[in-house]
CSV table of C-alpha atoms and ligand atoms in Angstrom, one decimal:
chain,number,residue,atom,x,y,z
A,1,UNK,CA,0.0,0.0,0.0
A,2,UNK,CA,1.5,3.3,-1.0
A,3,UNK,CA,0.1,6.6,0.1
A,4,UNK,CA,-1.1,9.1,-2.5
A,5,UNK,CA,1.5,11.8,-3.0
A,6,UNK,CA,1.0,14.7,-5.4
A,7,UNK,CA,4.2,16.0,-7.2
A,8,UNK,CA,6.3,18.6,-5.4
A,9,UNK,CA,5.3,22.1,-6.5
A,10,UNK,CA,1.7,21.0,-7.1
A,11,UNK,CA,-0.4,24.2,-6.6
A,12,UNK,CA,-3.1,23.9,-4.0
A,13,UNK,CA,-5.7,26.6,-4.0
A,14,UNK,CA,-9.3,27.8,-3.9
A,15,UNK,CA,-11.3,30.0,-6.3
A,16,UNK,CA,-13.9,32.7,-6.3
A,17,UNK,CA,-15.1,35.4,-8.7
A,18,UNK,CA,-15.6,39.1,-8.4
A,19,UNK,CA,-19.4,39.5,-8.7
A,20,UNK,CA,-20.0,36.4,-6.6
A,21,UNK,CA,-18.0,37.5,-3.5
A,22,UNK,CA,-17.1,41.2,-3.6
A,23,UNK,CA,-20.3,43.2,-3.0
A,24,UNK,CA,-20.1,47.0,-3.1
A,25,UNK,CA,-20.6,46.9,-6.9
A,26,UNK,CA,-20.6,50.6,-7.3
A,27,UNK,CA,-18.0,51.6,-4.8
A,28,UNK,CA,-15.1,53.9,-5.5
A,29,UNK,CA,-16.2,55.0,-8.9
A,30,UNK,CA,-17.0,51.5,-10.4
A,31,UNK,CA,-19.4,51.4,-13.3
A,32,UNK,CA,-22.6,49.2,-13.5
A,33,UNK,CA,-22.1,45.7,-14.8
A,34,UNK,CA,-24.4,43.5,-16.8
A,35,UNK,CA,-24.8,41.2,-13.7
A,36,UNK,CA,-25.8,44.2,-11.5
A,37,UNK,CA,-28.4,45.0,-14.0
A,38,UNK,CA,-29.6,41.4,-14.5
A,39,UNK,CA,-29.8,40.6,-10.8
A,40,UNK,CA,-31.8,43.8,-10.3
A,41,UNK,CA,-34.3,42.8,-13.0
A,42,UNK,CA,-37.4,41.1,-11.4
A,43,UNK,CA,-37.5,37.3,-11.6
A,44,UNK,CA,-34.0,36.8,-13.0
A,45,UNK,CA,-32.5,35.3,-9.8
A,46,UNK,CA,-33.8,33.1,-7.1
A,47,UNK,CA,-35.5,35.1,-4.5
A,48,UNK,CA,-34.4,38.3,-6.2
A,49,UNK,CA,-30.9,37.9,-4.8
A,50,UNK,CA,-28.2,40.2,-6.0
A,51,UNK,CA,-24.5,40.7,-5.6
A,52,UNK,CA,-25.0,44.0,-3.8
A,53,UNK,CA,-23.4,42.7,-0.6
A,54,UNK,CA,-22.5,39.1,-1.4
A,55,UNK,CA,-19.6,38.1,0.9
A,56,UNK,CA,-18.6,41.7,1.4
A,57,UNK,CA,-15.2,40.7,0.3
A,58,UNK,CA,-14.5,44.1,-1.2
A,59,UNK,CA,-14.3,45.4,2.4
A,60,UNK,CA,-13.2,42.2,4.2
A,61,UNK,CA,-10.4,41.2,1.8
A,62,UNK,CA,-7.7,41.4,4.4
A,63,UNK,CA,-9.5,39.1,6.8
A,64,UNK,CA,-10.3,36.7,3.9
A,65,UNK,CA,-6.6,36.5,3.0
A,66,UNK,CA,-5.8,35.8,6.6
A,67,UNK,CA,-8.4,33.0,6.5
A,68,UNK,CA,-6.9,31.5,3.4
A,69,UNK,CA,-3.5,31.4,5.1
A,70,UNK,CA,-5.1,29.7,8.2
A,71,UNK,CA,-6.6,27.1,5.9
A,72,UNK,CA,-3.2,26.4,4.4
A,73,UNK,CA,-4.0,27.5,0.9
A,74,UNK,CA,-1.0,28.1,-1.4
A,75,UNK,CA,-2.9,29.8,-4.3
A,76,UNK,CA,-6.0,31.9,-4.8
A,77,UNK,CA,-7.9,32.2,-8.0
A,78,UNK,CA,-10.0,35.3,-8.2
A,79,UNK,CA,-11.4,37.5,-11.0
A,80,UNK,CA,-11.1,41.2,-11.8
A,81,UNK,CA,-14.2,43.2,-12.3
A,82,UNK,CA,-13.9,45.0,-15.7
A,83,UNK,CA,-16.3,47.7,-14.7
A,84,UNK,CA,-14.3,48.6,-11.6
A,85,UNK,CA,-11.3,49.3,-13.8
A,86,UNK,CA,-13.2,50.8,-16.8
A,87,UNK,CA,-16.5,52.1,-15.5
A,88,UNK,CA,-17.7,52.8,-19.1
A,89,UNK,CA,-16.0,49.6,-20.4
A,90,UNK,CA,-13.5,51.5,-22.5
A,91,UNK,CA,-11.6,54.8,-22.3
A,92,UNK,CA,-11.2,56.2,-18.8
A,93,UNK,CA,-9.4,54.1,-16.3
A,94,UNK,CA,-10.7,54.2,-12.7
A,95,UNK,CA,-7.5,54.0,-10.7
A,96,UNK,CA,-9.4,53.2,-7.4
A,97,UNK,CA,-10.7,50.0,-9.0
A,98,UNK,CA,-7.3,48.8,-9.9
A,99,UNK,CA,-6.1,49.8,-6.4
A,100,UNK,CA,-8.4,47.2,-4.8
A,101,UNK,CA,-6.7,44.4,-6.8
A,102,UNK,CA,-3.3,45.7,-6.0
A,103,UNK,CA,-4.0,45.6,-2.3
A,104,UNK,CA,-5.4,42.1,-2.6
A,105,UNK,CA,-2.5,40.8,-4.6
A,106,UNK,CA,0.0,42.4,-2.2
A,107,UNK,CA,-1.7,40.8,0.8
A,108,UNK,CA,-1.7,37.4,-0.9
A,109,UNK,CA,2.0,37.6,-1.6
A,110,UNK,CA,2.8,38.6,1.9
A,111,UNK,CA,1.1,35.4,3.1
A,112,UNK,CA,2.9,33.3,0.5
A,113,UNK,CA,-0.3,32.7,-1.5
A,114,UNK,CA,0.1,32.7,-5.3
A,115,UNK,CA,-2.4,35.0,-7.1
A,116,UNK,CA,-4.2,33.5,-10.2
A,117,UNK,CA,-6.2,36.2,-11.8
A,118,UNK,CA,-9.0,35.8,-14.3
A,119,UNK,CA,-9.8,38.8,-16.5
A,120,UNK,CA,-13.4,37.9,-17.3
A,121,UNK,CA,-15.7,35.9,-15.1
A,122,UNK,CA,-19.0,37.0,-16.6
A,123,UNK,CA,-19.4,40.6,-15.4
A,124,UNK,CA,-19.3,42.8,-18.4
A,125,UNK,CA,-19.6,46.6,-18.1
A,126,UNK,CA,-23.2,47.5,-18.8
A,127,UNK,CA,-22.1,50.3,-21.1
A,128,UNK,CA,-20.6,47.6,-23.3
A,129,UNK,CA,-23.7,45.5,-23.2
A,130,UNK,CA,-25.5,48.6,-24.5
A,131,UNK,CA,-23.2,48.5,-27.5
A,132,UNK,CA,-24.0,44.8,-28.2
A,133,UNK,CA,-21.8,43.2,-25.6
A,134,UNK,CA,-20.2,39.9,-26.9
A,135,UNK,CA,-22.2,40.3,-30.1
A,136,UNK,CA,-20.3,43.3,-31.2
A,137,UNK,CA,-17.0,42.3,-33.0
A,138,UNK,CA,-15.3,45.3,-31.4
A,139,UNK,CA,-15.5,43.5,-28.1
A,140,UNK,CA,-12.1,41.8,-28.9
A,141,UNK,CA,-10.5,45.2,-28.9
A,142,UNK,CA,-12.3,46.5,-25.8
A,143,UNK,CA,-11.2,43.3,-24.0
A,144,UNK,CA,-7.6,43.6,-25.1
A,145,UNK,CA,-7.4,47.3,-24.0
A,146,UNK,CA,-8.8,46.3,-20.6
A,147,UNK,CA,-6.5,43.3,-20.3
A,148,UNK,CA,-3.4,45.4,-21.3
A,149,UNK,CA,-4.2,48.0,-18.6
A,150,UNK,CA,-4.5,45.2,-16.0
A,151,UNK,CA,-1.3,43.4,-17.1
A,152,UNK,CA,0.6,46.7,-16.9
A,153,UNK,CA,-0.6,47.3,-13.3
A,154,UNK,CA,-0.2,43.7,-11.9
A,155,UNK,CA,2.0,41.5,-14.0
A,156,UNK,CA,5.0,42.3,-11.8
A,157,UNK,CA,3.1,40.4,-9.0
A,158,UNK,CA,0.6,38.0,-10.7
A,159,UNK,CA,2.3,34.8,-11.9
A,160,UNK,CA,-0.7,33.3,-13.5
A,161,UNK,CA,-3.4,34.8,-15.7
A,162,UNK,CA,-6.4,33.6,-17.5
A,163,UNK,CA,-8.4,35.4,-20.1
A,164,UNK,CA,-11.9,34.0,-19.9
A,165,UNK,CA,-13.7,31.8,-17.5
A,166,UNK,CA,-16.0,29.3,-19.2
A,167,UNK,CA,-16.8,30.9,-22.5
A,168,UNK,CA,-19.4,28.1,-23.0
A,169,UNK,CA,-21.5,29.4,-20.1
A,170,UNK,CA,-21.2,33.0,-21.3
A,171,UNK,CA,-22.6,31.8,-24.7
A,172,UNK,CA,-25.1,29.2,-23.6
A,173,UNK,CA,-26.5,30.6,-20.4
A,174,UNK,CA,-26.2,34.3,-21.5
A,175,UNK,CA,-27.2,34.3,-25.1
A,176,UNK,CA,-28.8,30.9,-25.9
A,177,UNK,CA,-31.1,30.0,-22.9
A,178,UNK,CA,-31.2,33.4,-21.1
A,179,UNK,CA,-30.5,32.2,-17.6
A,180,UNK,CA,-27.6,34.5,-17.2
A,181,UNK,CA,-26.9,38.1,-18.1
A,182,UNK,CA,-27.7,39.5,-20.6
A,183,UNK,CA,-30.7,37.0,-20.7
A,184,UNK,CA,-31.0,36.6,-24.5
A,185,UNK,CA,-32.4,33.5,-26.1
A,186,UNK,CA,-31.1,33.2,-29.6
A,187,UNK,CA,-29.6,30.4,-31.7
A,188,UNK,CA,-28.5,33.1,-34.1
A,189,UNK,CA,-26.6,35.1,-31.6
A,190,UNK,CA,-24.9,32.2,-29.8
A,191,UNK,CA,-22.3,31.2,-32.4
A,192,UNK,CA,-21.4,34.8,-33.0
A,193,UNK,CA,-20.8,35.3,-29.3
A,194,UNK,CA,-18.6,32.2,-29.2
A,195,UNK,CA,-16.6,33.6,-32.1
A,196,UNK,CA,-16.1,37.0,-30.5
A,197,UNK,CA,-15.1,35.3,-27.2
A,198,UNK,CA,-12.5,33.4,-28.9
A,199,UNK,CA,-11.3,36.4,-30.9
A,200,UNK,CA,-11.0,38.3,-27.6
A,201,UNK,CA,-9.1,35.5,-25.9
A,202,UNK,CA,-6.6,35.2,-28.8
A,203,UNK,CA,-6.1,39.0,-29.0
A,204,UNK,CA,-5.5,39.3,-25.3
A,205,UNK,CA,-2.9,36.4,-25.3
A,206,UNK,CA,-1.1,38.2,-28.2
A,207,UNK,CA,-1.1,41.4,-26.3
A,208,UNK,CA,0.3,39.6,-23.3
A,209,UNK,CA,3.2,38.2,-25.3
A,210,UNK,CA,4.4,41.7,-26.0
A,211,UNK,CA,4.2,43.0,-22.4
A,212,UNK,CA,3.8,40.1,-20.0
A,213,UNK,CA,6.5,38.1,-18.3
A,214,UNK,CA,4.5,35.3,-16.7
A,215,UNK,CA,2.0,32.7,-17.8
A,216,UNK,CA,-1.4,33.1,-19.4
A,217,UNK,CA,-4.1,30.6,-20.1
A,218,UNK,CA,-7.8,29.9,-20.7
A,219,UNK,CA,-10.3,28.3,-18.4
A,220,UNK,CA,-13.1,26.0,-19.8
A,221,UNK,CA,-15.8,24.0,-18.2
A,222,UNK,CA,-15.7,20.4,-19.4
A,223,UNK,CA,-18.5,17.9,-18.8
A,224,UNK,CA,-17.5,14.5,-20.4
A,225,UNK,CA,-20.3,13.0,-22.4
A,226,UNK,CA,-21.0,9.3,-22.5
A,227,UNK,CA,-23.4,7.8,-25.0
A,228,UNK,CA,-26.3,6.1,-23.2
A,229,UNK,CA,-26.2,3.2,-25.6
A,230,UNK,CA,-24.3,2.1,-28.7
A,231,UNK,CA,-27.3,2.8,-30.9
A,232,UNK,CA,-25.8,5.0,-33.8
A,233,UNK,CA,-28.3,7.8,-32.9
A,234,UNK,CA,-27.0,8.0,-29.3
A,235,UNK,CA,-23.4,7.8,-30.5
A,236,UNK,CA,-24.0,10.7,-32.8
A,237,UNK,CA,-25.8,12.6,-30.1
A,238,UNK,CA,-22.7,12.1,-27.8
A,239,UNK,CA,-20.5,13.6,-30.6
A,240,UNK,CA,-22.8,16.6,-30.9
A,241,UNK,CA,-22.9,17.2,-27.2
A,242,UNK,CA,-19.2,16.9,-26.9
A,243,UNK,CA,-18.6,19.3,-29.8
A,244,UNK,CA,-21.1,21.8,-28.4
A,245,UNK,CA,-19.7,21.9,-24.9
A,246,UNK,CA,-16.2,20.4,-24.7
A,247,UNK,CA,-14.6,21.0,-28.2
A,248,UNK,CA,-16.4,24.3,-29.0
A,249,UNK,CA,-13.6,26.5,-27.6
A,250,UNK,CA,-10.7,24.2,-27.2
A,251,UNK,CA,-10.6,23.1,-30.9
A,252,UNK,CA,-10.4,26.7,-32.2
A,253,UNK,CA,-8.1,28.0,-29.4
A,254,UNK,CA,-5.7,25.1,-29.6
A,255,UNK,CA,-6.1,23.5,-33.1
A,256,UNK,CA,-7.3,26.5,-35.1
A,257,UNK,CA,-10.6,25.0,-36.3
A,258,UNK,CA,-14.2,24.6,-35.2
A,259,UNK,CA,-15.7,21.1,-34.7
A,260,UNK,CA,-17.7,20.0,-37.8
A,261,UNK,CA,-20.7,19.2,-35.6
A,262,UNK,CA,-21.2,22.9,-34.8
A,263,UNK,CA,-22.3,23.5,-38.4
A,264,UNK,CA,-24.8,20.7,-38.1
A,265,UNK,CA,-26.0,22.0,-34.7
A,266,UNK,CA,-26.4,25.6,-35.7
A,267,UNK,CA,-27.5,25.0,-39.3
A,268,UNK,CA,-28.4,28.3,-41.0
A,269,UNK,CA,-27.4,30.2,-37.9
A,270,UNK,CA,-23.8,29.2,-38.2
A,271,UNK,CA,-21.7,32.3,-39.4
A,272,UNK,CA,-19.6,31.4,-42.4
A,273,UNK,CA,-16.9,34.0,-41.4
A,274,UNK,CA,-16.3,32.0,-38.2
A,275,UNK,CA,-14.8,29.2,-40.3
A,276,UNK,CA,-12.8,31.6,-42.5
A,277,UNK,CA,-11.2,33.1,-39.4
A,278,UNK,CA,-10.8,30.0,-37.3
A,279,UNK,CA,-7.1,29.7,-37.9
A,280,UNK,CA,-6.5,33.1,-36.3
A,281,UNK,CA,-8.1,31.9,-33.1
A,282,UNK,CA,-5.3,29.6,-32.4
A,283,UNK,CA,-2.7,31.1,-30.0
A,284,UNK,CA,-0.3,29.1,-27.9
A,285,UNK,CA,-1.1,29.3,-24.2
A,286,UNK,CA,1.0,28.5,-21.2
A,287,UNK,CA,-1.6,26.6,-19.2
A,288,UNK,CA,-5.1,25.4,-19.5
A,289,UNK,CA,-7.7,25.5,-16.7
A,290,UNK,CA,-10.4,22.9,-16.5
A,291,UNK,CA,-13.5,23.4,-14.4
A,292,UNK,CA,-15.1,20.0,-13.7
A,293,UNK,CA,-18.3,19.3,-11.7
A,294,UNK,CA,-20.1,16.5,-13.4
A,295,UNK,CA,-20.5,14.3,-16.4
A,296,UNK,CA,-23.4,13.6,-18.6
A,297,UNK,CA,-24.9,10.3,-20.0
A,298,UNK,CA,-26.4,11.4,-23.2
A,299,UNK,CA,-29.0,10.1,-25.7
A,300,UNK,CA,-30.5,11.3,-29.0
A,301,UNK,CA,-33.5,13.6,-28.4
A,302,UNK,CA,-34.7,15.3,-31.6
A,303,UNK,CA,-37.0,17.6,-29.6
A,304,UNK,CA,-34.2,19.2,-27.7
A,305,UNK,CA,-32.9,21.9,-30.0
A,306,UNK,CA,-30.4,22.8,-31.2
A,307,UNK,CA,-28.1,20.0,-30.1
A,308,UNK,CA,-30.7,17.3,-30.2
A,309,UNK,CA,-29.4,15.4,-27.2
A,310,UNK,CA,-30.8,14.7,-23.7
A,311,UNK,CA,-29.3,13.8,-20.4
A,312,UNK,CA,-30.2,10.4,-18.9
A,313,UNK,CA,-30.4,10.8,-15.2
A,314,UNK,CA,-28.3,8.2,-13.2
A,315,UNK,CA,-30.7,7.6,-10.4
A,316,UNK,CA,-28.4,5.2,-8.5
A,317,UNK,CA,-25.8,7.9,-8.0
A,318,UNK,CA,-25.6,10.8,-5.5
A,319,UNK,CA,-26.6,14.2,-6.9
A,320,UNK,CA,-25.6,17.5,-5.5
A,321,UNK,CA,-28.0,20.3,-4.7
A,322,UNK,CA,-27.5,21.6,-8.2
A,323,UNK,CA,-28.9,18.3,-9.5
A,324,UNK,CA,-25.5,17.3,-10.8
A,325,UNK,CA,-24.5,13.6,-10.7
A,326,UNK,CA,-21.4,12.9,-8.6
A,327,UNK,CA,-19.1,10.8,-10.7
A,328,UNK,CA,-15.4,11.2,-9.9
A,329,UNK,CA,-14.0,8.7,-12.5
A,330,UNK,CA,-15.1,11.1,-15.3
A,331,UNK,CA,-12.6,13.7,-14.0
A,332,UNK,CA,-9.8,11.2,-14.7
A,333,UNK,CA,-11.3,10.5,-18.1
A,334,UNK,CA,-11.6,14.1,-19.1
A,335,UNK,CA,-8.0,15.0,-18.1
A,336,UNK,CA,-6.7,12.0,-20.1
A,337,UNK,CA,-9.0,13.0,-23.0
A,338,UNK,CA,-7.6,16.6,-23.0
A,339,UNK,CA,-4.0,15.3,-23.0
A,340,UNK,CA,-4.7,12.9,-25.9
A,341,UNK,CA,-6.6,15.4,-28.0
A,342,UNK,CA,-4.7,18.6,-27.4
A,343,UNK,CA,-1.2,17.5,-26.4
A,344,UNK,CA,0.9,18.4,-23.4
A,345,UNK,CA,-0.2,21.8,-22.4
A,346,UNK,CA,0.1,22.0,-18.5
A,347,UNK,CA,-3.3,21.5,-16.9
A,348,UNK,CA,-4.8,22.9,-13.8
A,349,UNK,CA,-8.2,22.0,-12.3
A,350,UNK,CA,-9.4,25.6,-11.8
A,351,UNK,CA,-12.7,24.6,-10.2
A,352,UNK,CA,-14.1,21.5,-8.6
A,353,UNK,CA,-16.6,21.3,-5.7
A,354,UNK,CA,-20.1,20.8,-4.7
A,355,UNK,CA,-23.2,22.5,-3.4
A,356,UNK,CA,-24.8,20.4,-0.7
A,357,UNK,CA,-27.3,21.2,2.1
A,358,UNK,CA,-25.3,22.3,5.1
A,359,UNK,CA,-26.6,22.0,8.7
A,360,UNK,CA,-26.7,25.3,10.7
A,361,UNK,CA,-23.4,26.3,12.4
A,362,UNK,CA,-23.3,24.3,15.6
A,363,UNK,CA,-22.1,25.5,18.9
A,364,UNK,CA,-18.3,25.6,18.9
A,365,UNK,CA,-18.3,26.7,15.3
A,366,UNK,CA,-18.7,23.3,13.6
A,367,UNK,CA,-20.2,22.8,10.2
A,368,UNK,CA,-20.3,19.1,9.5
A,369,UNK,CA,-20.4,18.6,5.7
A,370,UNK,CA,-19.6,14.9,5.1
A,371,UNK,CA,-21.0,14.8,1.5
A,372,UNK,CA,-18.6,17.7,0.5
A,373,UNK,CA,-15.7,16.0,2.3
A,374,UNK,CA,-16.4,12.8,0.3
A,375,UNK,CA,-16.8,14.8,-2.9
A,376,UNK,CA,-13.3,16.4,-2.5
A,377,UNK,CA,-11.7,13.2,-1.3
A,378,UNK,CA,-13.0,11.2,-4.3
A,379,UNK,CA,-12.3,13.9,-6.9
A,380,UNK,CA,-8.8,14.5,-5.6
A,381,UNK,CA,-8.1,10.8,-5.8
A,382,UNK,CA,-9.4,10.9,-9.4
A,383,UNK,CA,-7.1,13.8,-10.2
A,384,UNK,CA,-4.2,11.9,-8.7
A,385,UNK,CA,-5.1,8.9,-10.9
A,386,UNK,CA,-4.8,11.2,-14.0
A,387,UNK,CA,-1.3,12.2,-12.9
A,388,UNK,CA,-0.5,8.5,-12.5
A,389,UNK,CA,-1.6,8.0,-16.1
A,390,UNK,CA,0.8,10.6,-17.3
A,391,UNK,CA,-1.3,13.8,-17.4
A,392,UNK,CA,0.7,16.9,-16.7
A,393,UNK,CA,-1.6,18.2,-14.0
A,394,UNK,CA,0.0,21.0,-12.0
A,395,UNK,CA,-2.6,22.2,-9.6
A,396,UNK,CA,-6.1,22.1,-8.1
A,397,UNK,CA,-8.5,24.9,-7.0
A,398,UNK,CA,-11.5,24.1,-4.9
A,399,UNK,CA,-14.7,25.9,-5.8
A,400,UNK,CA,-15.3,27.7,-3.7
A,401,UNK,CA,-13.5,29.4,-0.8
A,402,UNK,CA,-16.7,31.0,0.5
A,403,UNK,CA,-20.5,30.3,0.2
A,404,UNK,CA,-21.3,33.0,-2.4
A,405,UNK,CA,-23.7,34.3,-5.0
A,406,UNK,CA,-24.5,31.4,-7.2
A,407,UNK,CA,-25.7,33.5,-10.2
A,408,UNK,CA,-29.3,32.9,-11.0
A,409,UNK,CA,-29.6,30.5,-8.0
A,410,UNK,CA,-28.8,33.4,-5.7
A,411,UNK,CA,-27.6,32.4,-2.3
A,412,UNK,CA,-29.6,29.2,-2.2
A,413,UNK,CA,-26.7,27.0,-3.2
A,414,UNK,CA,-23.7,26.8,-1.0
A,415,UNK,CA,-20.4,25.7,-2.5
A,416,UNK,CA,-18.0,27.1,0.1
A,417,UNK,CA,-15.3,25.4,2.1
A,418,UNK,CA,-16.1,28.2,4.5
A,419,UNK,CA,-19.7,28.9,5.6
A,420,UNK,CA,-20.8,32.5,5.4
A,421,UNK,CA,-23.6,33.8,7.6
A,422,UNK,CA,-25.2,36.3,5.2
A,423,UNK,CA,-26.7,38.3,8.0
A,424,UNK,CA,-23.5,38.8,10.1
A,425,UNK,CA,-20.9,37.9,7.4
A,426,UNK,CA,-19.3,35.6,10.0
A,427,UNK,CA,-17.0,33.0,8.3
A,428,UNK,CA,-16.9,29.5,9.7
A,429,UNK,CA,-14.7,26.9,8.1
A,430,UNK,CA,-16.6,23.7,7.4
A,431,UNK,CA,-15.1,20.2,8.0
A,432,UNK,CA,-14.3,20.1,4.3
A,433,UNK,CA,-12.0,23.1,4.7
A,434,UNK,CA,-10.1,21.3,7.5
A,435,UNK,CA,-10.0,18.1,5.4
A,436,UNK,CA,-8.6,20.0,2.4
A,437,UNK,CA,-6.0,21.7,4.6
A,438,UNK,CA,-4.9,18.2,5.7
A,439,UNK,CA,-4.6,17.1,2.1
A,440,UNK,CA,-2.5,20.1,1.3
A,441,UNK,CA,-0.2,19.7,4.3
A,442,UNK,CA,0.4,16.0,3.6
A,443,UNK,CA,0.8,16.4,-0.2
A,444,UNK,CA,-2.2,14.1,-0.6
A,445,UNK,CA,-1.4,11.4,2.0
A,446,UNK,CA,-4.6,12.4,3.9
A,447,UNK,CA,-6.5,10.9,0.9
A,448,UNK,CA,-5.4,7.4,1.8
A,449,UNK,CA,-3.6,4.8,-0.2
A,450,UNK,CA,-3.2,4.9,-3.9
A,451,UNK,CA,-4.3,1.3,-4.3
A,452,UNK,CA,-7.9,1.8,-3.2
B,1,BGC,C1,-18.5,29.0,-12.5
B,1,BGC,C2,-18.7,29.5,-11.1
B,1,BGC,C3,-20.0,28.8,-10.5
B,1,BGC,C4,-19.7,27.3,-10.4
B,1,BGC,C5,-20.8,26.5,-9.8
B,1,BGC,C6,-18.8,27.5,-12.7
B,1,BGC,O1,-19.6,27.3,-13.8
B,1,BGC,O2,-17.3,29.4,-13.0
B,1,BGC,O3,-18.8,30.9,-11.2
B,1,BGC,O4,-20.3,29.4,-9.3
B,1,BGC,O5,-19.5,26.8,-11.7
B,1,BGC,O6,-22.0,26.6,-10.6
């Protein structure tokens, strides 16, 4: 029996994003974001919840950094709010907005916690939304100007950058099904948004190459797709589902072409110029971030447009509060798949975690969350298995450091390692936080033996 041991230098962290934790959305001259607008629109979020206060991290950042150090974290993935830095999206820089991130980064470094900064985690300046948002081809230039300003301010202290978080969710939830800002529902808009996201990503990476000194990457959410049967219809549905979600951004960004299935999925709505320009979307990156939560067993479903696939619920397995199946082996599979399809770009799991019902904070400050502990244990073991199979996995970020604003689900779903009392803002580490700290301290030995 050999204990699990992650490689030396493996980066252990936790993640959050600006709109989900910061609160004070209009403080110090910040502009309105699309999420501020969306969450303040009736019926768009559970319970009408907004990010107005969230975890009040904009004011409590120093305590939160101290908390990260107490938990033993070595890295922190956070995002920068575009509308704090450029209140109108372009043009005038709001120095006070940048100052917030400078203070945060300095505090992290003082505690030996490596900053990992995401430039875009879904909060677009509302002024840019008024100009078409991700539908306007100019967005690639707006994004690059914003990115360049942030690189100039912080690249001397931020060793790891990513351009976009989960472009698939921006396209699908924001422009296809309308569950996220800006709340559009259009099969015509969706592929144009994807293309502009990819153009913005590539342009920002190019800009980074001329001024940056560290490492820049992209973060995608991958949900491995398994055909429900070997019927040809289900196998074809699996390929469509995989193309729509898992190859949609990685193929253009890393291989310079769109998957063929996208033309079939979008039909007439597919923009011809996207294919003509696909080669320009390829731009070498230094690392790739993968957000993994669940898998999907998929079958042909002609009624479910445009992908024509449906999820087959796996009733025998545990599901999280989000309704997502818990299936750790798919994490190993997806990491191996990425290596096989895209080659040896260094990988990081940039999000993994679970929302479960948590009991109230008990006397003595205990939050017992056995399902979340099991989720982390089994997924970290699956991550280690991928390393054993030769995947160049360099780090892991738990989602999330804090219970926070879960987008259209508001505060109803709790993903935190740390419980947040939304009335008092008291932070209470859950048992999963202590468990994760033990894993970090022991380089994985707290996960048990590698042989089962
Ligand atoms: C996002 C997070 C979100 C998490 C859980 C990811 O899609 O990047 O912002 O909170 O999943 O839904």
